[in-house]
Amino acid sequence: MTTFLPRTRRSDSADGTGPTARDAMRPPGPQVDDHMAVDVALSVLIGARVPHLLLRDEDGRCAGLVTRAQLAAHRGGSWYLDRTRLRDIPLDRGPFTSSTSVLSEAEAAMRVRTLDVSPVIDEHGYALGVLALTP
């Protein structure tokens, strides 16, 4: 059974149905611009010792999430160029988890989309954290 990693503080969702994504999210970790080169992003991931990076668009809003495995797989392809940008590779670009989503609904949506990690965003699209399923 997969569960979310809990935070210590618990609040009820706006409609009173239980904990929200905000209650279970982790800090977002490193965030980079989506125009960053794949090689540089891979170096950032390795240097920061993190499993993923959140991508920001030109306005600073969440534009996606990329993992080390995705970057390594893309980099190994015959189509790869050293100037390939993160915005040019296939990755999850949403929809992302709203901070006010009921936790059980957020989990169900992640399972349907086969996501282990999803960015948690505010009402304006800025990343607040990440929601991670645990094995």
PDB file of C-alpha atoms in Angstrom:
ATOM      1  CA  MET A   1       0.000   0.000   0.000  1.00  0.00           C
ATOM      2  CA  THR A   2       1.293   3.450  -0.874  1.00  0.00           C
ATOM      3  CA  THR A   3       0.971   6.287   1.595  1.00  0.00           C
ATOM      4  CA  PHE A   4       2.066   9.875   1.775  1.00  0.00           C
ATOM      5  CA  LEU A   5       4.824  11.076   4.031  1.00  0.00           C
ATOM      6  CA  PRO A   6       3.011  13.084   6.703  1.00  0.00           C
ATOM      7  CA  ARG A   7       3.965  16.471   8.032  1.00  0.00           C
ATOM      8  CA  THR A   8       3.551  17.251  11.681  1.00  0.00           C
ATOM      9  CA  ARG A   9       0.854  19.889  11.209  1.00  0.00           C
ATOM     10  CA  ARG A  10      -2.579  18.773  10.036  1.00  0.00           C
ATOM     11  CA  SER A  11      -5.396  20.921   8.793  1.00  0.00           C
ATOM     12  CA  ASP A  12      -8.680  20.004   7.208  1.00  0.00           C
ATOM     13  CA  SER A  13      -9.485  20.778   3.614  1.00  0.00           C
ATOM     14  CA  ALA A  14     -11.737  23.702   2.825  1.00  0.00           C
ATOM     15  CA  ASP A  15     -14.787  21.422   2.721  1.00  0.00           C
ATOM     16  CA  GLY A  16     -13.838  19.622   5.961  1.00  0.00           C
ATOM     17  CA  THR A  17     -13.122  16.225   4.401  1.00  0.00           C
ATOM     18  CA  GLY A  18      -9.658  15.688   5.848  1.00  0.00           C
ATOM     19  CA  PRO A  19      -6.014  16.520   5.281  1.00  0.00           C
ATOM     20  CA  THR A  20      -4.893  18.381   2.175  1.00  0.00           C
ATOM     21  CA  ALA A  21      -1.884  18.134  -0.112  1.00  0.00           C
ATOM     22  CA  ARG A  22      -0.347  21.043   1.811  1.00  0.00           C
ATOM     23  CA  ASP A  23      -0.399  18.872   4.951  1.00  0.00           C
ATOM     24  CA  ALA A  24       1.625  16.081   3.351  1.00  0.00           C
ATOM     25  CA  MET A  25       3.965  17.974   1.029  1.00  0.00           C
ATOM     26  CA  ARG A  26       7.721  18.196   1.409  1.00  0.00           C
ATOM     27  CA  PRO A  27       9.830  21.283   0.649  1.00  0.00           C
ATOM     28  CA  PRO A  28      10.161  21.740  -3.123  1.00  0.00           C
ATOM     29  CA  GLY A  29      13.927  21.321  -3.321  1.00  0.00           C
ATOM     30  CA  PRO A  30      15.960  22.906  -6.102  1.00  0.00           C
ATOM     31  CA  GLN A  31      14.079  24.817  -8.772  1.00  0.00           C
ATOM     32  CA  VAL A  32      15.609  25.724 -12.123  1.00  0.00           C
ATOM     33  CA  ASP A  33      14.489  27.622 -15.193  1.00  0.00           C
ATOM     34  CA  ASP A  34      13.097  25.464 -17.983  1.00  0.00           C
ATOM     35  CA  HIS A  35      15.560  26.996 -20.467  1.00  0.00           C
ATOM     36  CA  MET A  36      18.496  25.352 -18.631  1.00  0.00           C
ATOM     37  CA  ALA A  37      20.536  22.860 -20.677  1.00  0.00           C
ATOM     38  CA  VAL A  38      20.007  19.171 -19.887  1.00  0.00           C
ATOM     39  CA  ASP A  39      23.720  18.689 -19.052  1.00  0.00           C
ATOM     40  CA  VAL A  40      23.664  21.550 -16.563  1.00  0.00           C
ATOM     41  CA  ALA A  41      20.432  20.297 -14.968  1.00  0.00           C
ATOM     42  CA  LEU A  42      21.940  16.832 -14.568  1.00  0.00           C
ATOM     43  CA  SER A  43      24.968  18.389 -12.870  1.00  0.00           C
ATOM     44  CA  VAL A  44      22.679  20.343 -10.528  1.00  0.00           C
ATOM     45  CA  LEU A  45      20.787  17.150  -9.632  1.00  0.00           C
ATOM     46  CA  ILE A  46      23.980  15.254  -8.913  1.00  0.00           C
ATOM     47  CA  GLY A  47      25.567  18.120  -7.004  1.00  0.00           C
ATOM     48  CA  ALA A  48      22.483  18.727  -4.871  1.00  0.00           C
ATOM     49  CA  ARG A  49      22.007  14.981  -4.297  1.00  0.00           C
ATOM     50  CA  VAL A  50      18.295  15.189  -5.024  1.00  0.00           C
ATOM     51  CA  PRO A  51      16.051  12.854  -7.044  1.00  0.00           C
ATOM     52  CA  HIS A  52      14.278  15.579  -9.029  1.00  0.00           C
ATOM     53  CA  LEU A  53      14.208  19.241 -10.011  1.00  0.00           C
ATOM     54  CA  LEU A  54      11.196  21.485 -10.309  1.00  0.00           C
ATOM     55  CA  LEU A  55      11.150  23.590 -13.453  1.00  0.00           C
ATOM     56  CA  ARG A  56      10.030  27.215 -13.564  1.00  0.00           C
ATOM     57  CA  ASP A  57       8.778  29.098 -16.593  1.00  0.00           C
ATOM     58  CA  GLU A  58       9.789  32.667 -17.449  1.00  0.00           C
ATOM     59  CA  ASP A  59       7.275  33.985 -14.882  1.00  0.00           C
ATOM     60  CA  GLY A  60       8.560  31.745 -12.077  1.00  0.00           C
ATOM     61  CA  ARG A  61       5.530  29.456 -12.139  1.00  0.00           C
ATOM     62  CA  CYS A  62       5.871  25.696 -11.964  1.00  0.00           C
ATOM     63  CA  ALA A  63       6.448  24.313 -15.457  1.00  0.00           C
ATOM     64  CA  GLY A  64       7.211  20.690 -14.644  1.00  0.00           C
ATOM     65  CA  LEU A  65       9.250  18.175 -12.744  1.00  0.00           C
ATOM     66  CA  VAL A  66      12.193  16.219 -14.109  1.00  0.00           C
ATOM     67  CA  THR A  67      14.034  13.273 -12.569  1.00  0.00           C
ATOM     68  CA  ARG A  68      17.606  12.089 -12.868  1.00  0.00           C
ATOM     69  CA  ALA A  69      16.400   9.020 -14.776  1.00  0.00           C
ATOM     70  CA  GLN A  70      14.563  11.187 -17.324  1.00  0.00           C
ATOM     71  CA  LEU A  71      17.608  13.380 -17.887  1.00  0.00           C
ATOM     72  CA  ALA A  72      19.985  10.434 -18.179  1.00  0.00           C
ATOM     73  CA  ALA A  73      17.666   8.634 -20.614  1.00  0.00           C
ATOM     74  CA  HIS A  74      17.278  11.712 -22.771  1.00  0.00           C
ATOM     75  CA  ARG A  75      20.979  12.450 -22.723  1.00  0.00           C
ATOM     76  CA  GLY A  76      21.726   8.928 -23.941  1.00  0.00           C
ATOM     77  CA  GLY A  77      19.458   9.199 -26.993  1.00  0.00           C
ATOM     78  CA  SER A  78      20.783   9.602 -30.520  1.00  0.00           C
ATOM     79  CA  TRP A  79      18.764  12.829 -30.854  1.00  0.00           C
ATOM     80  CA  TYR A  80      20.571  14.510 -27.970  1.00  0.00           C
ATOM     81  CA  LEU A  81      22.504  17.741 -28.517  1.00  0.00           C
ATOM     82  CA  ASP A  82      24.531  19.477 -25.808  1.00  0.00           C
ATOM     83  CA  ARG A  83      22.362  22.560 -26.199  1.00  0.00           C
ATOM     84  CA  THR A  84      19.076  20.703 -25.626  1.00  0.00           C
ATOM     85  CA  ARG A  85      16.973  22.621 -23.101  1.00  0.00           C
ATOM     86  CA  LEU A  86      14.747  21.158 -20.409  1.00  0.00           C
ATOM     87  CA  ARG A  87      11.683  22.718 -22.058  1.00  0.00           C
ATOM     88  CA  ASP A  88      12.448  20.652 -25.177  1.00  0.00           C
ATOM     89  CA  ILE A  89      12.334  17.198 -23.592  1.00  0.00           C
ATOM     90  CA  PRO A  90       9.222  15.158 -22.755  1.00  0.00           C
ATOM     91  CA  LEU A  91       8.338  15.400 -19.066  1.00  0.00           C
ATOM     92  CA  ASP A  92       5.332  15.860 -16.807  1.00  0.00           C
ATOM     93  CA  ARG A  93       3.944  19.357 -17.317  1.00  0.00           C
ATOM     94  CA  GLY A  94       0.808  19.004 -15.254  1.00  0.00           C
ATOM     95  CA  PRO A  95      -1.800  19.353 -14.181  1.00  0.00           C
ATOM     96  CA  PHE A  96      -0.109  19.719 -10.833  1.00  0.00           C
ATOM     97  CA  THR A  97      -1.504  19.136  -7.359  1.00  0.00           C
ATOM     98  CA  SER A  98      -3.292  22.073  -5.769  1.00  0.00           C
ATOM     99  CA  SER A  99      -2.291  22.777  -2.186  1.00  0.00           C
ATOM    100  CA  THR A 100      -5.978  22.634  -1.228  1.00  0.00           C
ATOM    101  CA  SER A 101      -6.632  19.224  -2.837  1.00  0.00           C
ATOM    102  CA  VAL A 102      -7.976  16.576  -0.515  1.00  0.00           C
ATOM    103  CA  LEU A 103      -5.094  14.190   0.110  1.00  0.00           C
ATOM    104  CA  SER A 104      -6.970  11.032  -0.887  1.00  0.00           C
ATOM    105  CA  GLU A 105      -7.994  12.631  -4.205  1.00  0.00           C
ATOM    106  CA  ALA A 106      -4.445  13.815  -4.870  1.00  0.00           C
ATOM    107  CA  GLU A 107      -3.159  10.290  -4.243  1.00  0.00           C
ATOM    108  CA  ALA A 108      -5.746   8.811  -6.615  1.00  0.00           C
ATOM    109  CA  ALA A 109      -4.826  11.310  -9.348  1.00  0.00           C
ATOM    110  CA  MET A 110      -1.131  10.491  -8.961  1.00  0.00           C
ATOM    111  CA  ARG A 111      -1.833   6.759  -9.231  1.00  0.00           C
ATOM    112  CA  VAL A 112      -3.871   7.231 -12.418  1.00  0.00           C
ATOM    113  CA  ARG A 113      -1.025   9.222 -13.958  1.00  0.00           C
ATOM    114  CA  THR A 114       1.596   6.788 -12.526  1.00  0.00           C
ATOM    115  CA  LEU A 115       3.477   9.566 -10.740  1.00  0.00           C
ATOM    116  CA  ASP A 116       5.664   8.996  -7.693  1.00  0.00           C
ATOM    117  CA  VAL A 117       6.131  12.734  -7.133  1.00  0.00           C
ATOM    118  CA  SER A 118       3.949  15.716  -8.015  1.00  0.00           C
ATOM    119  CA  PRO A 119       4.558  19.442  -7.547  1.00  0.00           C
ATOM    120  CA  VAL A 120       2.150  21.132  -5.134  1.00  0.00           C
ATOM    121  CA  ILE A 121       1.197  24.589  -6.356  1.00  0.00           C
ATOM    122  CA  ASP A 122      -0.685  27.583  -5.005  1.00  0.00           C
ATOM    123  CA  GLU A 123      -3.634  29.230  -6.741  1.00  0.00           C
ATOM    124  CA  HIS A 124      -1.258  31.245  -8.971  1.00  0.00           C
ATOM    125  CA  GLY A 125       0.798  28.261 -10.173  1.00  0.00           C
ATOM    126  CA  TYR A 126       3.885  28.759  -7.980  1.00  0.00           C
ATOM    127  CA  ALA A 127       5.469  25.655  -6.443  1.00  0.00           C
ATOM    128  CA  LEU A 128       5.044  25.328  -2.684  1.00  0.00           C
ATOM    129  CA  GLY A 129       6.409  21.809  -2.326  1.00  0.00           C
ATOM    130  CA  VAL A 130       6.172  18.274  -3.649  1.00  0.00           C
ATOM    131  CA  LEU A 131       3.890  15.398  -2.801  1.00  0.00           C
ATOM    132  CA  ALA A 132       5.613  12.014  -2.813  1.00  0.00           C
ATOM    133  CA  LEU A 133       4.118   8.551  -2.648  1.00  0.00           C
ATOM    134  CA  THR A 134       6.096   6.124  -0.524  1.00  0.00           C
ATOM    135  CA  PRO A 135       6.365   2.423  -1.274  1.00  0.00           C
TER     136      PRO A 135
END
